[in-house]
Amino acid sequence: MGWLWAIIVGLVLGLLARAILPGKQDIPLWLTVVFGILGSILGNAVATWIGVNETKGIDWMRHLLQLIGAVVVVGVGDMLWQSIRSSRGKQRT
């Protein structure tokens, strides 16, 4: 059940990150999920590092850091994906 939950959270965070970022991200849905999962892990690590990972009630700060992590990972990942795709296109011609 943990993996299913990670995929669902990754999908939600990845889609939110894509909605927040300006412009169009040309990454496939599966990569959006992967980037969302990685952003969630990054946000959890930062929350643990600054000491806000365990609070009473809803962990708003941790969730915000997860979303920020997803925005960063989706933004950087989209740039890498575009550079990989464009370099492949140049090799074929």
mmCIF file of N, CA and C in Angstrom:
data_model
loop_
_atom_site.group_PDB
_atom_site.id
_atom_site.type_symbol
_atom_site.label_atom_id
_atom_site.label_comp_id
_atom_site.label_asym_id
_atom_site.label_seq_id
_atom_site.Cartn_x
_atom_site.Cartn_y
_atom_site.Cartn_z
ATOM 1 N N MET A 1 0.819 -1.197 0.000
ATOM 2 C CA MET A 1 0.000 0.000 0.000
ATOM 3 C C MET A 1 0.861 1.258 0.000
ATOM 4 N N GLY A 2 2.073 1.190 0.530
ATOM 5 C CA GLY A 2 2.959 2.344 0.559
ATOM 6 C C GLY A 2 3.331 2.838 -0.831
ATOM 7 N N TRP A 3 3.586 1.918 -1.748
ATOM 8 C CA TRP A 3 3.954 2.310 -3.111
ATOM 9 C C TRP A 3 2.783 2.960 -3.826
ATOM 10 N N LEU A 4 1.579 2.425 -3.610
ATOM 11 C CA LEU A 4 0.395 3.017 -4.226
ATOM 12 C C LEU A 4 0.185 4.442 -3.723
ATOM 13 N N TRP A 5 0.347 4.636 -2.416
ATOM 14 C CA TRP A 5 0.209 5.959 -1.840
ATOM 15 C C TRP A 5 1.274 6.904 -2.396
ATOM 16 N N ALA A 6 2.498 6.435 -2.564
ATOM 17 C CA ALA A 6 3.572 7.263 -3.120
ATOM 18 C C ALA A 6 3.248 7.673 -4.556
ATOM 19 N N ILE A 7 2.673 6.764 -5.333
ATOM 20 C CA ILE A 7 2.310 7.072 -6.722
ATOM 21 C C ILE A 7 1.192 8.116 -6.764
ATOM 22 N N ILE A 8 0.195 7.961 -5.889
ATOM 23 C CA ILE A 8 -0.909 8.917 -5.856
ATOM 24 C C ILE A 8 -0.412 10.299 -5.441
ATOM 25 N N VAL A 9 0.387 10.358 -4.388
ATOM 26 C CA VAL A 9 0.935 11.642 -3.927
ATOM 27 C C VAL A 9 1.835 12.239 -5.010
ATOM 28 N N GLY A 10 2.650 11.408 -5.653
ATOM 29 C CA GLY A 10 3.511 11.886 -6.727
ATOM 30 C C GLY A 10 2.722 12.458 -7.884
ATOM 31 N N LEU A 11 1.615 11.805 -8.241
ATOM 32 C CA LEU A 11 0.766 12.304 -9.320
ATOM 33 C C LEU A 11 0.162 13.655 -8.953
ATOM 34 N N VAL A 12 -0.391 13.749 -7.761
ATOM 35 C CA VAL A 12 -1.017 15.005 -7.331
ATOM 36 C C VAL A 12 0.013 16.124 -7.255
ATOM 37 N N LEU A 13 1.147 15.867 -6.607
ATOM 38 C CA LEU A 13 2.176 16.905 -6.488
ATOM 39 C C LEU A 13 2.759 17.281 -7.852
ATOM 40 N N GLY A 14 2.967 16.297 -8.705
ATOM 41 C CA GLY A 14 3.499 16.572 -10.038
ATOM 42 C C GLY A 14 2.551 17.423 -10.867
ATOM 43 N N LEU A 15 1.253 17.104 -10.810
ATOM 44 C CA LEU A 15 0.275 17.895 -11.561
ATOM 45 C C LEU A 15 0.141 19.304 -10.993
ATOM 46 N N LEU A 16 0.169 19.425 -9.657
ATOM 47 C CA LEU A 16 0.139 20.763 -9.052
ATOM 48 C C LEU A 16 1.371 21.573 -9.445
ATOM 49 N N ALA A 17 2.522 20.924 -9.451
ATOM 50 C CA ALA A 17 3.756 21.618 -9.829
ATOM 51 C C ALA A 17 3.692 22.082 -11.279
ATOM 52 N N ARG A 18 3.152 21.243 -12.156
ATOM 53 C CA ARG A 18 3.023 21.635 -13.560
ATOM 54 C C ARG A 18 2.056 22.794 -13.719
ATOM 55 N N ALA A 19 1.009 22.837 -12.878
ATOM 56 C CA ALA A 19 0.046 23.935 -12.943
ATOM 57 C C ALA A 19 0.650 25.239 -12.425
ATOM 58 N N ILE A 20 1.549 25.136 -11.455
ATOM 59 C CA ILE A 20 2.175 26.329 -10.875
ATOM 60 C C ILE A 20 3.232 26.909 -11.804
ATOM 61 N N LEU A 21 3.998 26.052 -12.454
ATOM 62 C CA LEU A 21 5.079 26.522 -13.325
ATOM 63 C C LEU A 21 4.518 27.232 -14.555
ATOM 64 N N PRO A 22 5.142 28.337 -14.946
ATOM 65 C CA PRO A 22 4.658 29.025 -16.147
ATOM 66 C C PRO A 22 5.026 28.255 -17.405
ATOM 67 N N GLY A 23 4.224 28.423 -18.423
ATOM 68 C CA GLY A 23 4.492 27.769 -19.697
ATOM 69 C C GLY A 23 4.014 26.332 -19.708
ATOM 70 N N LYS A 24 4.355 25.651 -20.798
ATOM 71 C CA LYS A 24 3.934 24.264 -20.978
ATOM 72 C C LYS A 24 5.118 23.345 -20.732
ATOM 73 N N GLN A 25 4.899 22.330 -19.915
ATOM 74 C CA GLN A 25 5.932 21.329 -19.688
ATOM 75 C C GLN A 25 5.619 20.135 -20.599
ATOM 76 N N ASP A 26 6.578 19.767 -21.411
ATOM 77 C CA ASP A 26 6.377 18.685 -22.368
ATOM 78 C C ASP A 26 6.931 17.371 -21.849
ATOM 79 N N ILE A 27 6.589 17.036 -20.611
ATOM 80 C CA ILE A 27 7.024 15.757 -20.053
ATOM 81 C C ILE A 27 5.821 14.829 -19.997
ATOM 82 N N PRO A 28 6.053 13.541 -20.192
ATOM 83 C CA PRO A 28 4.929 12.604 -20.140
ATOM 84 C C PRO A 28 4.384 12.446 -18.718
ATOM 85 N N LEU A 29 3.186 11.885 -18.611
ATOM 86 C CA LEU A 29 2.527 11.740 -17.322
ATOM 87 C C LEU A 29 3.334 10.864 -16.372
ATOM 88 N N TRP A 30 3.932 9.789 -16.889
ATOM 89 C CA TRP A 30 4.697 8.899 -16.006
ATOM 90 C C TRP A 30 5.892 9.639 -15.404
ATOM 91 N N LEU A 31 6.481 10.538 -16.164
ATOM 92 C CA LEU A 31 7.622 11.300 -15.656
ATOM 93 C C LEU A 31 7.154 12.373 -14.670
ATOM 94 N N THR A 32 5.947 12.886 -14.866
ATOM 95 C CA THR A 32 5.357 13.809 -13.904
ATOM 96 C C THR A 32 5.196 13.129 -12.549
ATOM 97 N N VAL A 33 4.742 11.882 -12.562
ATOM 98 C CA VAL A 33 4.576 11.117 -11.326
ATOM 99 C C VAL A 33 5.925 10.893 -10.653
ATOM 100 N N VAL A 34 6.919 10.490 -11.436
ATOM 101 C CA VAL A 34 8.259 10.250 -10.886
ATOM 102 C C VAL A 34 8.826 11.537 -10.287
ATOM 103 N N PHE A 35 8.682 12.646 -11.002
ATOM 104 C CA PHE A 35 9.188 13.923 -10.491
ATOM 105 C C PHE A 35 8.421 14.348 -9.243
ATOM 106 N N GLY A 36 7.114 14.076 -9.195
ATOM 107 C CA GLY A 36 6.328 14.383 -8.007
ATOM 108 C C GLY A 36 6.777 13.584 -6.806
ATOM 109 N N ILE A 37 7.079 12.304 -7.024
ATOM 110 C CA ILE A 37 7.585 11.454 -5.940
ATOM 111 C C ILE A 37 8.935 11.969 -5.455
ATOM 112 N N LEU A 38 9.817 12.305 -6.391
ATOM 113 C CA LEU A 38 11.132 12.828 -6.011
ATOM 114 C C LEU A 38 11.008 14.162 -5.270
ATOM 115 N N GLY A 39 10.086 15.007 -5.709
ATOM 116 C CA GLY A 39 9.855 16.273 -5.022
ATOM 117 C C GLY A 39 9.321 16.067 -3.616
ATOM 118 N N SER A 40 8.465 15.062 -3.454
ATOM 119 C CA SER A 40 7.939 14.731 -2.131
ATOM 120 C C SER A 40 9.059 14.268 -1.209
ATOM 121 N N ILE A 41 9.938 13.440 -1.726
ATOM 122 C CA ILE A 41 11.082 12.968 -0.936
ATOM 123 C C ILE A 41 11.983 14.135 -0.566
ATOM 124 N N LEU A 42 12.231 15.027 -1.515
ATOM 125 C CA LEU A 42 13.052 16.208 -1.246
ATOM 126 C C LEU A 42 12.405 17.092 -0.183
ATOM 127 N N GLY A 43 11.092 17.312 -0.299
ATOM 128 C CA GLY A 43 10.383 18.125 0.691
ATOM 129 C C GLY A 43 10.405 17.497 2.071
ATOM 130 N N ASN A 44 10.252 16.177 2.148
ATOM 131 C CA ASN A 44 10.335 15.485 3.437
ATOM 132 C C ASN A 44 11.719 15.616 4.051
ATOM 133 N N ALA A 45 12.752 15.537 3.216
ATOM 134 C CA ALA A 45 14.118 15.664 3.721
ATOM 135 C C ALA A 45 14.360 17.063 4.290
ATOM 136 N N VAL A 46 13.891 18.076 3.589
ATOM 137 C CA VAL A 46 14.052 19.446 4.073
ATOM 138 C C VAL A 46 13.248 19.642 5.358
ATOM 139 N N ALA A 47 12.029 19.095 5.406
ATOM 140 C CA ALA A 47 11.200 19.216 6.614
ATOM 141 C C ALA A 47 11.878 18.558 7.807
ATOM 142 N N THR A 48 12.503 17.412 7.591
ATOM 143 C CA THR A 48 13.234 16.737 8.663
ATOM 144 C C THR A 48 14.450 17.560 9.075
ATOM 145 N N TRP A 49 15.138 18.125 8.098
ATOM 146 C CA TRP A 49 16.340 18.895 8.364
ATOM 147 C C TRP A 49 16.038 20.131 9.211
ATOM 148 N N ILE A 50 14.899 20.800 8.927
ATOM 149 C CA ILE A 50 14.589 22.001 9.702
ATOM 150 C C ILE A 50 13.699 21.713 10.907
ATOM 151 N N GLY A 51 13.311 20.442 11.082
ATOM 152 C CA GLY A 51 12.604 20.026 12.292
ATOM 153 C C GLY A 51 11.105 20.217 12.291
ATOM 154 N N VAL A 52 10.466 20.237 11.125
ATOM 155 C CA VAL A 52 9.012 20.413 11.069
ATOM 156 C C VAL A 52 8.300 19.206 10.460
ATOM 157 N N ASN A 53 8.959 18.063 10.472
ATOM 158 C CA ASN A 53 8.358 16.886 9.840
ATOM 159 C C ASN A 53 7.302 16.228 10.708
ATOM 160 N N GLU A 54 7.350 16.390 12.015
ATOM 161 C CA GLU A 54 6.375 15.789 12.929
ATOM 162 C C GLU A 54 5.730 16.881 13.766
ATOM 163 N N THR A 55 4.498 17.217 13.441
ATOM 164 C CA THR A 55 3.750 18.202 14.217
ATOM 165 C C THR A 55 2.396 17.619 14.559
ATOM 166 N N LYS A 56 1.712 18.241 15.498
ATOM 167 C CA LYS A 56 0.368 17.790 15.840
ATOM 168 C C LYS A 56 -0.606 18.300 14.788
ATOM 169 N N GLY A 57 -1.539 17.464 14.413
ATOM 170 C CA GLY A 57 -2.512 17.870 13.403
ATOM 171 C C GLY A 57 -1.958 17.685 12.002
ATOM 172 N N ILE A 58 -2.418 18.528 11.103
ATOM 173 C CA ILE A 58 -1.989 18.443 9.699
ATOM 174 C C ILE A 58 -0.631 19.120 9.556
ATOM 175 N N ASP A 59 0.263 18.459 8.888
ATOM 176 C CA ASP A 59 1.626 18.972 8.693
ATOM 177 C C ASP A 59 1.667 19.918 7.490
ATOM 178 N N TRP A 60 1.103 21.114 7.647
ATOM 179 C CA TRP A 60 1.026 22.048 6.540
ATOM 180 C C TRP A 60 2.397 22.445 6.017
ATOM 181 N N MET A 61 3.332 22.660 6.923
ATOM 182 C CA MET A 61 4.674 23.070 6.504
ATOM 183 C C MET A 61 5.347 21.962 5.691
ATOM 184 N N ARG A 62 5.202 20.720 6.138
ATOM 185 C CA ARG A 62 5.795 19.605 5.402
ATOM 186 C C ARG A 62 5.168 19.474 4.018
ATOM 187 N N HIS A 63 3.839 19.641 3.944
ATOM 188 C CA HIS A 63 3.161 19.540 2.648
ATOM 189 C C HIS A 63 3.580 20.678 1.721
ATOM 190 N N LEU A 64 3.744 21.869 2.278
ATOM 191 C CA LEU A 64 4.206 22.994 1.471
ATOM 192 C C LEU A 64 5.620 22.739 0.952
ATOM 193 N N LEU A 65 6.482 22.208 1.800
ATOM 194 C CA LEU A 65 7.847 21.894 1.363
ATOM 195 C C LEU A 65 7.852 20.792 0.316
ATOM 196 N N GLN A 66 6.945 19.825 0.416
ATOM 197 C CA GLN A 66 6.830 18.789 -0.609
ATOM 198 C C GLN A 66 6.420 19.399 -1.945
ATOM 199 N N LEU A 67 5.470 20.332 -1.910
ATOM 200 C CA LEU A 67 5.034 20.983 -3.139
ATOM 201 C C LEU A 67 6.153 21.827 -3.740
ATOM 202 N N ILE A 68 6.877 22.544 -2.904
ATOM 203 C CA ILE A 68 8.012 23.330 -3.399
ATOM 204 C C ILE A 68 9.062 22.404 -4.011
ATOM 205 N N GLY A 69 9.320 21.283 -3.349
ATOM 206 C CA GLY A 69 10.259 20.307 -3.901
ATOM 207 C C GLY A 69 9.788 19.780 -5.241
ATOM 208 N N ALA A 70 8.499 19.517 -5.372
ATOM 209 C CA ALA A 70 7.965 19.023 -6.646
ATOM 210 C C ALA A 70 8.084 20.079 -7.739
ATOM 211 N N VAL A 71 7.840 21.339 -7.390
ATOM 212 C CA VAL A 71 7.973 22.409 -8.386
ATOM 213 C C VAL A 71 9.417 22.495 -8.871
ATOM 214 N N VAL A 72 10.360 22.413 -7.950
ATOM 215 C CA VAL A 72 11.775 22.474 -8.326
ATOM 216 C C VAL A 72 12.155 21.278 -9.202
ATOM 217 N N VAL A 73 11.764 20.078 -8.780
ATOM 218 C CA VAL A 73 12.147 18.868 -9.526
ATOM 219 C C VAL A 73 11.469 18.850 -10.898
ATOM 220 N N VAL A 74 10.194 19.232 -10.973
ATOM 221 C CA VAL A 74 9.514 19.259 -12.274
ATOM 222 C C VAL A 74 10.144 20.317 -13.180
ATOM 223 N N GLY A 75 10.472 21.479 -12.634
ATOM 224 C CA GLY A 75 11.106 22.521 -13.443
ATOM 225 C C GLY A 75 12.452 22.099 -13.991
ATOM 226 N N VAL A 76 13.293 21.574 -13.129
ATOM 227 C CA VAL A 76 14.623 21.118 -13.572
ATOM 228 C C VAL A 76 14.495 19.890 -14.474
ATOM 229 N N GLY A 77 13.615 18.978 -14.088
ATOM 230 C CA GLY A 77 13.420 17.761 -14.878
ATOM 231 C C GLY A 77 12.898 18.061 -16.267
ATOM 232 N N ASP A 78 12.018 19.053 -16.392
ATOM 233 C CA ASP A 78 11.505 19.425 -17.703
ATOM 234 C C ASP A 78 12.616 19.971 -18.585
ATOM 235 N N MET A 79 13.485 20.796 -18.003
ATOM 236 C CA MET A 79 14.609 21.321 -18.782
ATOM 237 C C MET A 79 15.532 20.197 -19.244
ATOM 238 N N LEU A 80 15.812 19.246 -18.346
ATOM 239 C CA LEU A 80 16.657 18.107 -18.732
ATOM 240 C C LEU A 80 15.982 17.259 -19.801
ATOM 241 N N TRP A 81 14.685 17.025 -19.652
ATOM 242 C CA TRP A 81 13.930 16.229 -20.621
ATOM 243 C C TRP A 81 13.969 16.895 -21.999
ATOM 244 N N GLN A 82 13.804 18.220 -22.030
ATOM 245 C CA GLN A 82 13.842 18.938 -23.302
ATOM 246 C C GLN A 82 15.224 18.871 -23.946
ATOM 247 N N SER A 83 16.278 18.977 -23.139
ATOM 248 C CA SER A 83 17.625 18.919 -23.713
ATOM 249 C C SER A 83 17.935 17.523 -24.237
ATOM 250 N N ILE A 84 17.456 16.498 -23.541
ATOM 251 C CA ILE A 84 17.656 15.125 -24.014
ATOM 252 C C ILE A 84 16.895 14.903 -25.319
ATOM 253 N N ARG A 85 15.649 15.356 -25.360
ATOM 254 C CA ARG A 85 14.827 15.178 -26.556
ATOM 255 C C ARG A 85 15.400 15.942 -27.737
ATOM 256 N N SER A 86 15.905 17.153 -27.511
ATOM 257 C CA SER A 86 16.447 17.928 -28.623
ATOM 258 C C SER A 86 17.766 17.358 -29.109
ATOM 259 N N SER A 87 18.577 16.805 -28.216
ATOM 260 C CA SER A 87 19.841 16.203 -28.656
ATOM 261 C C SER A 87 19.590 14.914 -29.432
ATOM 262 N N ARG A 88 18.552 14.191 -29.092
ATOM 263 C CA ARG A 88 18.205 12.984 -29.857
ATOM 264 C C ARG A 88 17.734 13.350 -31.258
ATOM 265 N N GLY A 89 16.975 14.427 -31.349
ATOM 266 C CA GLY A 89 16.480 14.871 -32.655
ATOM 267 C C GLY A 89 17.598 15.316 -33.581
ATOM 268 N N LYS A 90 18.630 15.936 -33.027
ATOM 269 C CA LYS A 90 19.760 16.385 -33.826
ATOM 270 C C LYS A 90 20.587 15.210 -34.330
ATOM 271 N N GLN A 91 20.651 14.133 -33.561
ATOM 272 C CA GLN A 91 21.447 12.960 -33.943
ATOM 273 C C GLN A 91 20.806 12.220 -35.098
ATOM 274 N N ARG A 92 19.491 12.266 -35.209
ATOM 275 C CA ARG A 92 18.777 11.523 -36.251
ATOM 276 C C ARG A 92 18.885 12.177 -37.607
ATOM 277 N N THR A 93 19.160 13.473 -37.663
ATOM 278 C CA THR A 93 19.190 14.148 -38.954
ATOM 279 C C THR A 93 20.544 14.105 -39.567
#
